[in-house]
């Protein structure tokens, strides 16, 4: 009976296609792998409309924005839409007390007012190809892992040089399926990307940390840029002579909105996922990695918030720091809970049982892959020993304690002096001098000191004695004197205040180096770092390597053992498509979430004067007057919506696209309960969060008085018009790029 049940679960697990919504697919393989399913889910386009090398297609409207986010082109004049949090550092850099664009928003009234951003890039993907054979050429069963990597590096270098491209194009080659396949991308990177418009943070980041990762959501997370090109429409450094870029394709914008079940797809550059891990890796995440990181950050955040709540000036100094710490903190909590709730470990074990059964039934497969999965789980269990100390080291040295994070700067001076002498060290000193005022402007020593004290108390209590370095032992008997000894350490540190730093930097370089080497906190930092480098890192690296070599083989094995299944490669910051349906969800018993939020909900959350939920008066006035123009649906302004698209970090700013290829929303987050989709997508609770494009246009037009920008766009009504609004005509899909295996 039980056996039958298990067998039938196994059957369901392995014979069904992946869950609706799961997968981050390669645009150039859509016609083979996804087109039919997408159409059955409601899509009215062909794969060729989405990705084509022969004509303008949707992919020509998508850019990798600043290397970390996604953006899309929404006019024939190079307008680029992305998230507020993706354009935030540009908005901030242009802000001053007189022109506070963070607080007040930025609304250019003509192209002359658009602001240039040195260093900011937008990269288009021109074409893609499978180059696995070229890259793995020369590798045999006898090649050792290190030889293998050097052969691969050489092959990548050689092919990058010889592959046909224009002078203004680049070649990018990346590993997929854990190194079992390699794909090449021809790219064009534009370097003159100007800020056009951004809402005030109270609208663009409404809800700040409390609402981050949360549904129902009410944030208008957008900013608007424009790409400029040289007179040949090609990439060029910033120049006043550059002209607005003319895209091969731009996204028309649908004003018709969404309803439950509508087809949606998200097109963008997801960063990292790990969907094919063995079961023990899942347990390592839920039982070891995530809880340790969450506990450390809970302590740090409690201390920050304690001071932020009582003092406005402190709050301003710590808002972005707290946001950075809290983003991961909240995501990991959802991830842990979600993995447990959806029984990810048990699911992986069932999957592994099926894998083993198939492997054992086929002598050839068994000869090739036998033992690989066992070794992988075994090595993962062995690596458990180093997870806690690794996370503690990273979180304490690099994330939560400001003063320690910045000791790397002093270390750099000492290193430069020892390696290259006083002149080079002097350059590092100058760098430190110019960095310092910005740092101390927002630094509150007693907060940092309290976090330092609390976290090293945790370290002392939770980390085994072999990892207690001697200066920690001197500092840390956890008696009443502990905090006093930390206080003295800070008193002596050149990084505890601007004046203490000035005392250090007033000397000649030799004396500076000498003083750093005698600073007690520097010695403490170095001991901890040296311990990590000598005792921990080698083990961490050893197991990382064993596991990644094992994963390469296990991935190859999965592809062969489950030939009947479609596999999508893990995210690796390359262009992908994910598709799903607009869909509410039930996060827990008796709770059912709808798929759309409204401006009424923004007003419900409004708390005057609160740093997360305050609103500008002008928005309240527009709401009271119901001055909504063409952007309302039945007299209300739609704000955000959710769907079952499989997204991750890097998909921020990605377009949400309807069945016809029109823009309907802007992706910016996922729901907290479903952040485990990076390891285990589950259609029951994994949802991506998008701001409704009508809210974006309403804010741009009515709040920012930028009707002239809306005029540049192409607004459409696909649901009213019977005819599809796809700009490019449909053709039968042509196989544009040779591809193999799938
Ligand atoms: N959670 C989103 C992401 O991972 C948004 C982060 C920015 N917003 C914030 N309130 N911290 O990037
Ligand atoms: N906010 C994320 C980003 O910046 C997207 C949310 C997610 O992780 O899905 O890419």
XYZ file of C-alpha atoms and ligand atoms in Angstrom, residues 68-69 83 85-86 212-213 327 331 647-653 667-670 675 678 688, ligand 2:
33
model
C 23.116 43.519 -12.321
C 19.544 44.365 -13.310
C 13.438 49.585 -11.274
C 16.175 50.270 -6.792
C 18.241 49.503 -9.924
C 10.248 44.209 1.016
C 9.632 40.608 -0.221
C 17.265 42.200 2.205
C 14.897 36.378 1.941
C 12.379 34.796 -11.321
C 15.362 35.604 -9.128
C 17.755 38.434 -8.236
C 18.818 40.102 -11.505
C 15.278 39.911 -12.843
C 14.675 43.267 -11.193
C 13.588 45.679 -13.882
C 9.211 42.881 -12.238
C 10.831 43.937 -8.943
C 10.468 41.288 -6.249
C 9.191 37.892 -5.189
C 11.993 32.763 -2.245
C 16.152 29.475 -6.224
C 6.953 37.169 -8.698
N 14.733 42.519 -6.107
C 15.409 41.505 -6.865
C 16.458 42.102 -7.805
O 17.012 43.147 -7.517
C 14.392 40.723 -7.566
C 13.708 39.924 -6.576
C 14.103 38.484 -6.653
O 15.117 38.073 -6.066
O 13.351 37.797 -7.339
O 16.831 41.514 -8.783
